[in-house]
PDB file of N, CA and C in Angstrom:
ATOM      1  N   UNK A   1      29.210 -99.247  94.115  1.00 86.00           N
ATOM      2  CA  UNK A   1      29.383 -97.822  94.051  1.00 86.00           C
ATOM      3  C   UNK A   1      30.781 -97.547  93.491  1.00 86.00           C
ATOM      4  N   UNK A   2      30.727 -96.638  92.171  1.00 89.00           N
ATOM      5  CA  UNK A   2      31.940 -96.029  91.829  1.00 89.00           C
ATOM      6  C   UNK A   2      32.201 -94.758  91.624  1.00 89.00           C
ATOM      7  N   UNK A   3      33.244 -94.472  91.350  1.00 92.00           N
ATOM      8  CA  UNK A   3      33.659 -92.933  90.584  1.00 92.00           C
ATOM      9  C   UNK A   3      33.417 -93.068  89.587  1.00 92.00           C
ATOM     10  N   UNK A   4      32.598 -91.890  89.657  1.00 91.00           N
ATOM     11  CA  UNK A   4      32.227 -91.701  87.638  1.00 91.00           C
ATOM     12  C   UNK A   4      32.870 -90.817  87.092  1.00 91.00           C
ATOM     13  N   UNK A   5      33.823 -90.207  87.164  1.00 92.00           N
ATOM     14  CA  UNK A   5      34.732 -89.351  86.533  1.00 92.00           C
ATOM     15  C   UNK A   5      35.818 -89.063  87.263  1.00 92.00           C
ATOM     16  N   UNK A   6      36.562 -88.366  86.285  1.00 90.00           N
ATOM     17  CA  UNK A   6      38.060 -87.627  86.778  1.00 90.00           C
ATOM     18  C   UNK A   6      39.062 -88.582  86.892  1.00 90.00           C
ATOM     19  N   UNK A   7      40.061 -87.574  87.625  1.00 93.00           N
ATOM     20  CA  UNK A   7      41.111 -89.091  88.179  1.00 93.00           C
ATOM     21  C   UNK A   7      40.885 -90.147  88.744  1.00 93.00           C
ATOM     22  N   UNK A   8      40.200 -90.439  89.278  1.00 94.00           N
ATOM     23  CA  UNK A   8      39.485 -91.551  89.905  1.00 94.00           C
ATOM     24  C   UNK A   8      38.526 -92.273  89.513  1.00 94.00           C
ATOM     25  N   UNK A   9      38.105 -92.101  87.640  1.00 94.00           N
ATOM     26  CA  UNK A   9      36.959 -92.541  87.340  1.00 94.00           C
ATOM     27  C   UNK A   9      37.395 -93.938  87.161  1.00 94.00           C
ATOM     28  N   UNK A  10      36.195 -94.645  88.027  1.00 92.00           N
ATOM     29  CA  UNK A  10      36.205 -96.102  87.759  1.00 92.00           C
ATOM     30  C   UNK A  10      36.739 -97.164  88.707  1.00 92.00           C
ATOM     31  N   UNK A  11      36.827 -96.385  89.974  1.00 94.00           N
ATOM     32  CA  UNK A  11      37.266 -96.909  91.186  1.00 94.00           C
ATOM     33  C   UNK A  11      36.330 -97.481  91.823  1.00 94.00           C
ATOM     34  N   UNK A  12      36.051 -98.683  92.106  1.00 94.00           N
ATOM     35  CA  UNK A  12      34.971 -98.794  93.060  1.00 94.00           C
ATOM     36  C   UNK A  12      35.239 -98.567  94.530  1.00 94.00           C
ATOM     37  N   UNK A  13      34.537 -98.103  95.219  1.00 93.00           N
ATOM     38  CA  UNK A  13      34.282 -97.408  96.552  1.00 93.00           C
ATOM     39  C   UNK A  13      33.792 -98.633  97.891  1.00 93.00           C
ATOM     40  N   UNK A  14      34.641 -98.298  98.413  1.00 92.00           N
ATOM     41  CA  UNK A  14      33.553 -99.766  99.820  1.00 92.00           C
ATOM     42  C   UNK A  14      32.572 -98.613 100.532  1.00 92.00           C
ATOM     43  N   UNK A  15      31.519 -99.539 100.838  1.00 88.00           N
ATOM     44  CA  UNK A  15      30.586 -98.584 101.478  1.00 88.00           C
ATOM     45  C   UNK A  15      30.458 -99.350 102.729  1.00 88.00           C
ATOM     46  N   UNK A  16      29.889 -98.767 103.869  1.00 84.00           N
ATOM     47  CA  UNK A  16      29.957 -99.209 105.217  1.00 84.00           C
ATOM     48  C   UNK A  16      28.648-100.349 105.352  1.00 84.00           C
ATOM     49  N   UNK A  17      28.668-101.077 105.838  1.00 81.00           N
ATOM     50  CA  UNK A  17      27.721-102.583 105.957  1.00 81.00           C
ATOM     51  C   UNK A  17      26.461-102.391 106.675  1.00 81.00           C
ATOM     52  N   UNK A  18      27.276-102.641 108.090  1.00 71.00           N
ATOM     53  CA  UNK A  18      26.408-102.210 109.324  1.00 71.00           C
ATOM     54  C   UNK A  18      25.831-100.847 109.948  1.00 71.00           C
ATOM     55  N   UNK A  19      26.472 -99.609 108.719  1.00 63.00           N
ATOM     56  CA  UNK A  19      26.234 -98.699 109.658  1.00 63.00           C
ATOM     57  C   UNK A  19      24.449 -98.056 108.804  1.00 63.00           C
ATOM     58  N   UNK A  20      23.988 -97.631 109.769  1.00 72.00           N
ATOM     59  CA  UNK A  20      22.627 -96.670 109.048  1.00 72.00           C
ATOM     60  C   UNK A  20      22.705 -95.591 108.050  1.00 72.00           C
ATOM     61  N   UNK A  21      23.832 -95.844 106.659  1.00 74.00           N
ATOM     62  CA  UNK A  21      23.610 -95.168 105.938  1.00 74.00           C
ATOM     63  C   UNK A  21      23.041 -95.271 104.957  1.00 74.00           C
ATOM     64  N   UNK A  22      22.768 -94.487 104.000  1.00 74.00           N
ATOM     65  CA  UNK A  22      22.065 -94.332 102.809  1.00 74.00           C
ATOM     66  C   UNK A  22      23.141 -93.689 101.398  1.00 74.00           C
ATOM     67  N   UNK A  23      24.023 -94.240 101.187  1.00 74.00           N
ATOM     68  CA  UNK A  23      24.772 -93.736  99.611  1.00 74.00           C
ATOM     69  C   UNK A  23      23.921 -92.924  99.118  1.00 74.00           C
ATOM     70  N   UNK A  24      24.187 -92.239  98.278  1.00 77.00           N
ATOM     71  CA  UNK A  24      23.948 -91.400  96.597  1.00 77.00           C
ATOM     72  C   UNK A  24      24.425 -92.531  95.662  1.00 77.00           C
ATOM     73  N   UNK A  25      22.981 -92.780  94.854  1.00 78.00           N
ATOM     74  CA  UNK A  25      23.648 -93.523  93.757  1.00 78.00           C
ATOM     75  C   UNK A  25      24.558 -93.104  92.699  1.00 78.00           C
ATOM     76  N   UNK A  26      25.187 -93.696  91.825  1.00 80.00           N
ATOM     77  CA  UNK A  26      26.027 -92.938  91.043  1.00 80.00           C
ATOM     78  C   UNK A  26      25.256 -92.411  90.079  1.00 80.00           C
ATOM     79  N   UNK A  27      23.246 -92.631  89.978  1.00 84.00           N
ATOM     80  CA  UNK A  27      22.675 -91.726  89.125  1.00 84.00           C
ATOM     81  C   UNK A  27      22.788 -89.962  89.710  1.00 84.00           C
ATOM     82  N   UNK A  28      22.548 -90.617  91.009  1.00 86.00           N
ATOM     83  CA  UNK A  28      22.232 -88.878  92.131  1.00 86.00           C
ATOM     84  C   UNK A  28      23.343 -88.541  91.748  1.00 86.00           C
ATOM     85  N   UNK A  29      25.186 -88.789  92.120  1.00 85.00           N
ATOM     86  CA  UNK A  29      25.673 -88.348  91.909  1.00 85.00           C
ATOM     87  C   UNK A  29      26.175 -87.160  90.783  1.00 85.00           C
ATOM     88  N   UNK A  30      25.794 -88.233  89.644  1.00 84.00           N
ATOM     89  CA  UNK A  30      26.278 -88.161  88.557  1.00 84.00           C
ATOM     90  C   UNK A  30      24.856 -86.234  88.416  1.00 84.00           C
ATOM     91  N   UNK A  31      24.114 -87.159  88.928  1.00 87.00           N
ATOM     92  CA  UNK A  31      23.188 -85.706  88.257  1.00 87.00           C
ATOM     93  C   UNK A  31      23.649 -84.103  88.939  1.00 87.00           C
ATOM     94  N   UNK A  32      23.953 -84.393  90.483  1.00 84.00           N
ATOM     95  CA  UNK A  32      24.434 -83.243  91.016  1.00 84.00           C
ATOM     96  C   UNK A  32      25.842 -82.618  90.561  1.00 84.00           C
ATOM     97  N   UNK A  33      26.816 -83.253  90.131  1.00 83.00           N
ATOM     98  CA  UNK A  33      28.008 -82.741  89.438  1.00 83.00           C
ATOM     99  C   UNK A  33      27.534 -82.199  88.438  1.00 83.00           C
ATOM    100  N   UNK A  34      26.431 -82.738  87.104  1.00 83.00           N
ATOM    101  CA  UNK A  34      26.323 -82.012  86.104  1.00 83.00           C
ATOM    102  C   UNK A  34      25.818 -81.099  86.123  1.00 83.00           C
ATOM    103  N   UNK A  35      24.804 -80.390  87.507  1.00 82.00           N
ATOM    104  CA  UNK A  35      24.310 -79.287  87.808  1.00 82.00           C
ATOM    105  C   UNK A  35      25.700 -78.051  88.125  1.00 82.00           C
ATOM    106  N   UNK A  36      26.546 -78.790  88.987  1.00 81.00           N
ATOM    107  CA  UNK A  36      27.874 -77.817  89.348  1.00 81.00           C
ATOM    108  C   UNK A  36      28.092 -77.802  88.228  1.00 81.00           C
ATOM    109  N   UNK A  37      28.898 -78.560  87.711  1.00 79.00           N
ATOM    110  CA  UNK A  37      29.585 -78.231  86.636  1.00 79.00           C
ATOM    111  C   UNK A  37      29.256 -77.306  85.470  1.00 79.00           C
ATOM    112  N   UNK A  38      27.838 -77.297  85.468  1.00 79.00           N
ATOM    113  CA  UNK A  38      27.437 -75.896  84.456  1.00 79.00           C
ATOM    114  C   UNK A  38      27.680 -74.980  85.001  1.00 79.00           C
ATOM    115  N   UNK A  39      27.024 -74.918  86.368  1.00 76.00           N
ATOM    116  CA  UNK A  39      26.967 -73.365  86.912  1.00 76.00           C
ATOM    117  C   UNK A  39      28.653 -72.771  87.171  1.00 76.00           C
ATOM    118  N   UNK A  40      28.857 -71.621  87.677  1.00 70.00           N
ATOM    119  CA  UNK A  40      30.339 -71.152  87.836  1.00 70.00           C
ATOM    120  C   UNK A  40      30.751 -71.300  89.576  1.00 70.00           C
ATOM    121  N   UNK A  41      30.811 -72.958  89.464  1.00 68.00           N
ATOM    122  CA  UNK A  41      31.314 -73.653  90.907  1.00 68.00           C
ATOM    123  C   UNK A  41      32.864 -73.132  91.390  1.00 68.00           C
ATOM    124  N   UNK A  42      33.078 -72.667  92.180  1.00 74.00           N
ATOM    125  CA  UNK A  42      34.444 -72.560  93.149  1.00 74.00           C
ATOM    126  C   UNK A  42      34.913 -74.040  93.578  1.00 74.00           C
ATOM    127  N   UNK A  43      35.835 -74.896  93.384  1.00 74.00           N
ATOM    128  CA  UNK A  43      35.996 -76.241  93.397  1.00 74.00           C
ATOM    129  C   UNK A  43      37.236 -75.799  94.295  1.00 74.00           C
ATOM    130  N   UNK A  44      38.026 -75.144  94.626  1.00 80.00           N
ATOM    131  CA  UNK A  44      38.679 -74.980  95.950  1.00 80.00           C
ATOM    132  C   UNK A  44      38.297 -75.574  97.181  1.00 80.00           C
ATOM    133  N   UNK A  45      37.533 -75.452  97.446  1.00 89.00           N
ATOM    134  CA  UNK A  45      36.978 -76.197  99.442  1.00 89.00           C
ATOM    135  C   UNK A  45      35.752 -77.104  98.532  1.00 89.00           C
ATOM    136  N   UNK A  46      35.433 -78.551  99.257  1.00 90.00           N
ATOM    137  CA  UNK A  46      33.620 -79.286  99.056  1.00 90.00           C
ATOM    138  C   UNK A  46      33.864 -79.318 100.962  1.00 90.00           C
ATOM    139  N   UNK A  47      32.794 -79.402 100.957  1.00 94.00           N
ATOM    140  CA  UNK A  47      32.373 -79.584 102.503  1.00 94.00           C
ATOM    141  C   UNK A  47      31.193 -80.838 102.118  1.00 94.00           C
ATOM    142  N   UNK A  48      31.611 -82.111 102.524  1.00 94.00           N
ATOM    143  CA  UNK A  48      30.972 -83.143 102.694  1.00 94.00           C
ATOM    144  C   UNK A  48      30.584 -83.968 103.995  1.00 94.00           C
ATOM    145  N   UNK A  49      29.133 -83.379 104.621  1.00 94.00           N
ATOM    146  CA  UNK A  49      28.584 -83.654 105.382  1.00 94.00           C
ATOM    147  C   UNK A  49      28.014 -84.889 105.687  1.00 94.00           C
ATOM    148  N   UNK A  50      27.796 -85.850 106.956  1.00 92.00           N
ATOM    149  CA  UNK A  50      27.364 -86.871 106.931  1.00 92.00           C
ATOM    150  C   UNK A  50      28.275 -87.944 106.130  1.00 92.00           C
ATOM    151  N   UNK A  51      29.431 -87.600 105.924  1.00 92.00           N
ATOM    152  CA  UNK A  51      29.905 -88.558 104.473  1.00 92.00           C
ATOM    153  C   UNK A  51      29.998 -90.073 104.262  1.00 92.00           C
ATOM    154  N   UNK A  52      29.276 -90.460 105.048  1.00 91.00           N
ATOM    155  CA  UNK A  52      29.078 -92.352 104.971  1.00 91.00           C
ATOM    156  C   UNK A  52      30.544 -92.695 104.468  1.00 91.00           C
ATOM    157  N   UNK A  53      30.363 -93.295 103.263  1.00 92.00           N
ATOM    158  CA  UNK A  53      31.578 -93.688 102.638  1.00 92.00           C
ATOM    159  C   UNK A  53      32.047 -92.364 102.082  1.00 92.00           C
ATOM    160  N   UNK A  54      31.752 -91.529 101.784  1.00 94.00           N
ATOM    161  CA  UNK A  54      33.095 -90.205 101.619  1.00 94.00           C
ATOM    162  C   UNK A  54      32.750 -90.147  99.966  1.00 94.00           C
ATOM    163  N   UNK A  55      31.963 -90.969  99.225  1.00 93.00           N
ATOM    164  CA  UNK A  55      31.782 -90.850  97.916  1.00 93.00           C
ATOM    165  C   UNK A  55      30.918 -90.122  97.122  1.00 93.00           C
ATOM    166  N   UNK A  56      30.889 -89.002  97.686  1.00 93.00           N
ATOM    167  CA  UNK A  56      30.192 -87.565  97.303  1.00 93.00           C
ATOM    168  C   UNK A  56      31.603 -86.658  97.130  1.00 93.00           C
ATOM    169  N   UNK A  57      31.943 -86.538  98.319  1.00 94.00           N
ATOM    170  CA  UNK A  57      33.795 -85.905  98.576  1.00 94.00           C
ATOM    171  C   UNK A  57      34.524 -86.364  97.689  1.00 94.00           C
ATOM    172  N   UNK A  58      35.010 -87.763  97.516  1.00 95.00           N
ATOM    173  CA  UNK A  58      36.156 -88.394  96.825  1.00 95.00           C
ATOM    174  C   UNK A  58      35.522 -87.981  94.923  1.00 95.00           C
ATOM    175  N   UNK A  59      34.598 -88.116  94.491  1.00 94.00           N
ATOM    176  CA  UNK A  59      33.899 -87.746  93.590  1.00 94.00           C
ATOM    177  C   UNK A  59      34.559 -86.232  93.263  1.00 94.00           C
ATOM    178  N   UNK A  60      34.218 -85.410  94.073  1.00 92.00           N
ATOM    179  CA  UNK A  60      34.663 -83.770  94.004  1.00 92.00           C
ATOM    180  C   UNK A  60      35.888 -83.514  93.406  1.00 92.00           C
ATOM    181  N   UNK A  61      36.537 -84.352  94.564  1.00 95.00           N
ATOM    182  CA  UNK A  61      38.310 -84.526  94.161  1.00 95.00           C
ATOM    183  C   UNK A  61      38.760 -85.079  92.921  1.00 95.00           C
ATOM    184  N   UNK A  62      37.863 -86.114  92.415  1.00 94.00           N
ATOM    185  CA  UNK A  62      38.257 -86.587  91.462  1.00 94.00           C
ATOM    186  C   UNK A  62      38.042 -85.878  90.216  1.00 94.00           C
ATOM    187  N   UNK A  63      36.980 -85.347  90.403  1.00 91.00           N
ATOM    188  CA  UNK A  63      37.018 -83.997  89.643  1.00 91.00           C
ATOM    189  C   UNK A  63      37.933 -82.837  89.472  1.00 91.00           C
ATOM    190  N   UNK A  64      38.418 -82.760  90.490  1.00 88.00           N
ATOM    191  CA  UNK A  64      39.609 -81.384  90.893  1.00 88.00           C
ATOM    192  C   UNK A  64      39.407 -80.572  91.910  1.00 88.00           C
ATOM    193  N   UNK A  65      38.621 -80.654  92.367  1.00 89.00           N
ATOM    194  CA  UNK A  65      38.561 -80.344  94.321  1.00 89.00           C
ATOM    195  C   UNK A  65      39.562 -79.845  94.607  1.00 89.00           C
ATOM    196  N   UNK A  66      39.829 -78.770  94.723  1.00 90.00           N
ATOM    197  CA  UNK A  66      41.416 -78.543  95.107  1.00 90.00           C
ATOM    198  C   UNK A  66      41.182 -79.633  96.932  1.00 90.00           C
ATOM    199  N   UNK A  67      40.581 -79.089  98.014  1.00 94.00           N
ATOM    200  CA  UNK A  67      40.424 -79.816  99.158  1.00 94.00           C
ATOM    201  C   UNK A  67      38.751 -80.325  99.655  1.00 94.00           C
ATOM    202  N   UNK A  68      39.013 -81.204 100.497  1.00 95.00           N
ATOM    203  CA  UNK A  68      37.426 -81.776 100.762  1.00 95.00           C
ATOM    204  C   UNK A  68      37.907 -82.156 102.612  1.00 95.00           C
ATOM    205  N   UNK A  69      36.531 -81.411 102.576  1.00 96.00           N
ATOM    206  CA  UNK A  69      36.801 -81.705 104.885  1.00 96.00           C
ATOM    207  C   UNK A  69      35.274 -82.433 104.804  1.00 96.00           C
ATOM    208  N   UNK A  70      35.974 -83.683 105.234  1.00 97.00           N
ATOM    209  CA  UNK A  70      34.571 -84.743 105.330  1.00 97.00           C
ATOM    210  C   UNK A  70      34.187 -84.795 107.056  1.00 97.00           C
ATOM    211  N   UNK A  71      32.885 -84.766 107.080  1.00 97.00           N
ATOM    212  CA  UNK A  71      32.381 -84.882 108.500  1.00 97.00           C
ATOM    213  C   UNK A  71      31.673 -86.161 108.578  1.00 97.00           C
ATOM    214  N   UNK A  72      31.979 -86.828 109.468  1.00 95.00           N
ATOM    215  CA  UNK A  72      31.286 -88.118 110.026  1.00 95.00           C
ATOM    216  C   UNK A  72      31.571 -88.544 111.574  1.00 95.00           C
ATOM    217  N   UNK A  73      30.219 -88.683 111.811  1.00 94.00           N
ATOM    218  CA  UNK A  73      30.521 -89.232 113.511  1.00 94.00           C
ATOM    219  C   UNK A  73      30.561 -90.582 114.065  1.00 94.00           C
ATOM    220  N   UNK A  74      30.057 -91.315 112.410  1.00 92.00           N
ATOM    221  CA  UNK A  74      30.309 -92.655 112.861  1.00 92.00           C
ATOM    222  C   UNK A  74      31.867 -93.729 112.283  1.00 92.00           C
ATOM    223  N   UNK A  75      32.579 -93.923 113.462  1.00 93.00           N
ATOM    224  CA  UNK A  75      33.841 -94.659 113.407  1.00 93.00           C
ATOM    225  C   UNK A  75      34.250 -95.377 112.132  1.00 93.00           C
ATOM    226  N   UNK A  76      33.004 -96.503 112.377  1.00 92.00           N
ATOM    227  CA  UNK A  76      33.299 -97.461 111.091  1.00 92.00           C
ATOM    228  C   UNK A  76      33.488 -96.633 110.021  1.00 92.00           C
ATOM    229  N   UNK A  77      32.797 -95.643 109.613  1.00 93.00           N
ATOM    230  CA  UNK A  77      32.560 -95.173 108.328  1.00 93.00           C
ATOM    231  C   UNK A  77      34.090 -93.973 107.921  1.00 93.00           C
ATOM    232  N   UNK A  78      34.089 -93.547 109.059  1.00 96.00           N
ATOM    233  CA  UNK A  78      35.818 -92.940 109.365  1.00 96.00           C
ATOM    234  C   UNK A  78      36.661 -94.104 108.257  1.00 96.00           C
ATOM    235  N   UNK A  79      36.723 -95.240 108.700  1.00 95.00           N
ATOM    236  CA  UNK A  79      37.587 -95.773 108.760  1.00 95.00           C
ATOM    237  C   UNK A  79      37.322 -96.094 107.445  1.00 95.00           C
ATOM    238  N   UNK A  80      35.835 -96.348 106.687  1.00 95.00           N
ATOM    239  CA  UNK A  80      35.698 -96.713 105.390  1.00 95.00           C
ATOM    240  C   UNK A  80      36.446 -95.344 104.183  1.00 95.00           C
ATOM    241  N   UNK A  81      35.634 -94.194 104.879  1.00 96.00           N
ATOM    242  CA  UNK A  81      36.544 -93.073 103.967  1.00 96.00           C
ATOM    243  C   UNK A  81      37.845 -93.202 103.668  1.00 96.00           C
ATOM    244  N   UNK A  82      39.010 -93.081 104.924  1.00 97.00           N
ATOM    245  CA  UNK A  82      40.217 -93.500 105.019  1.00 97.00           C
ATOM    246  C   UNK A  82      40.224 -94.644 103.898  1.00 97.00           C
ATOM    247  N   UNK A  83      39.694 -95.878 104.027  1.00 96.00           N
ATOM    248  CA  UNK A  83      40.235 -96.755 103.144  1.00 96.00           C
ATOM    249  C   UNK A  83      40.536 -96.058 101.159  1.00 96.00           C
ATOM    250  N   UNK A  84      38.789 -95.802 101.613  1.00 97.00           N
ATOM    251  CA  UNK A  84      38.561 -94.890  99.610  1.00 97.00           C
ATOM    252  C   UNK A  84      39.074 -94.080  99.707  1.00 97.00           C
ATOM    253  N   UNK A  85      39.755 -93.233 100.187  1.00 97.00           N
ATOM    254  CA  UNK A  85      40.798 -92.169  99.833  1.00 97.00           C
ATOM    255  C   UNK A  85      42.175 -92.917  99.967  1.00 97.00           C
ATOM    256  N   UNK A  86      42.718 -93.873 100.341  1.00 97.00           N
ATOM    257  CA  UNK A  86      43.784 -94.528 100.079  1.00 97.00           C
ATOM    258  C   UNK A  86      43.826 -95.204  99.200  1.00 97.00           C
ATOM    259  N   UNK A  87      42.462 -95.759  98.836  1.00 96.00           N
ATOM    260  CA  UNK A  87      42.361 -96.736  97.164  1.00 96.00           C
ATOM    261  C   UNK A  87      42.715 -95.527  95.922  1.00 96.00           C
ATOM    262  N   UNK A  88      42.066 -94.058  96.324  1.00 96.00           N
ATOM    263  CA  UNK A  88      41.890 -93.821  94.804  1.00 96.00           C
ATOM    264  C   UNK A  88      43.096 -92.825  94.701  1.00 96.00           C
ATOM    265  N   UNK A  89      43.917 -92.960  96.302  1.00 95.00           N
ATOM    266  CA  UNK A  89      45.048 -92.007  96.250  1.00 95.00           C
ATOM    267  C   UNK A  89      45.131 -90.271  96.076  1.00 95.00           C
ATOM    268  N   UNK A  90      43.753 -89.994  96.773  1.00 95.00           N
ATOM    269  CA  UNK A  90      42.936 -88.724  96.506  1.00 95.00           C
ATOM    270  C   UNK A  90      42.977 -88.105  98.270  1.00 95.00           C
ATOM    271  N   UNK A  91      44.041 -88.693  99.237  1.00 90.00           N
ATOM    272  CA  UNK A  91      44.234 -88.396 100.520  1.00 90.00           C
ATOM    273  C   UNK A  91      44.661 -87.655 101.082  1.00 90.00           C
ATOM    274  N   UNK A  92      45.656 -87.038 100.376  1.00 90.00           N
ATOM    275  CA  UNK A  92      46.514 -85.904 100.379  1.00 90.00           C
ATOM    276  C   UNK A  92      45.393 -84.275 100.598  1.00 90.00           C
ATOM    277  N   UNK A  93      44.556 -84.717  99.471  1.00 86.00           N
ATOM    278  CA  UNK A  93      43.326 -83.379  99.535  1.00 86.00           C
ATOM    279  C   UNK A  93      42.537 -83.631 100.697  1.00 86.00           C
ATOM    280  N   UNK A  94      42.220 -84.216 101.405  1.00 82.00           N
ATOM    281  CA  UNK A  94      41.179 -84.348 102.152  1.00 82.00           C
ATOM    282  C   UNK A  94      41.549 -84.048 103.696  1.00 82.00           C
TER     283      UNK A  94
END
């Protein structure tokens, strides 16, 4: 799993092992940004729900997100976001 654009394009992302998630591939991804990106998106706040590895969010940002409030209840995966927002240096927004 990577960033497919922006400042961050081309980062690969750790995704969580053990935990019961399910990623967005970088096709899904890639297809839901090109839907925002036509329409006239407000990129000020993403609200990224469930965020496994955070690579829906970190994606946003890398785009120009001005901020991203990621929700997750599972620890490990806390801790995986934290890591990908310290790899792609996109931490500050989040």
């Amino acid at each position: 799993m990577r960033v497919i654009a922006g400042k961050a394009k081309g980062h690969r992302l750790k995704a969580p092992k053990r935990a019961a998630t399910r990623p967005a591939t970088d096709l899904v991804r890639g297809a839901i940004f090109s839907i925002l990106e036509t329409a006239t998106s407000d990129w000020t706040q993403v609200l990224d729900l469930f965020s496994g590895s955070g690579a829906l969010g970190i994606e946003a940002l890398s785009r120009g997100a001005g901020w991203v409030d990621f929700v997750e209840h599972n620890p490990l995966c806390c801790g995986i976001i934290k890591q990908n927002l310290a790899k792609t240096k996109l931490g500050a927004q989040a």
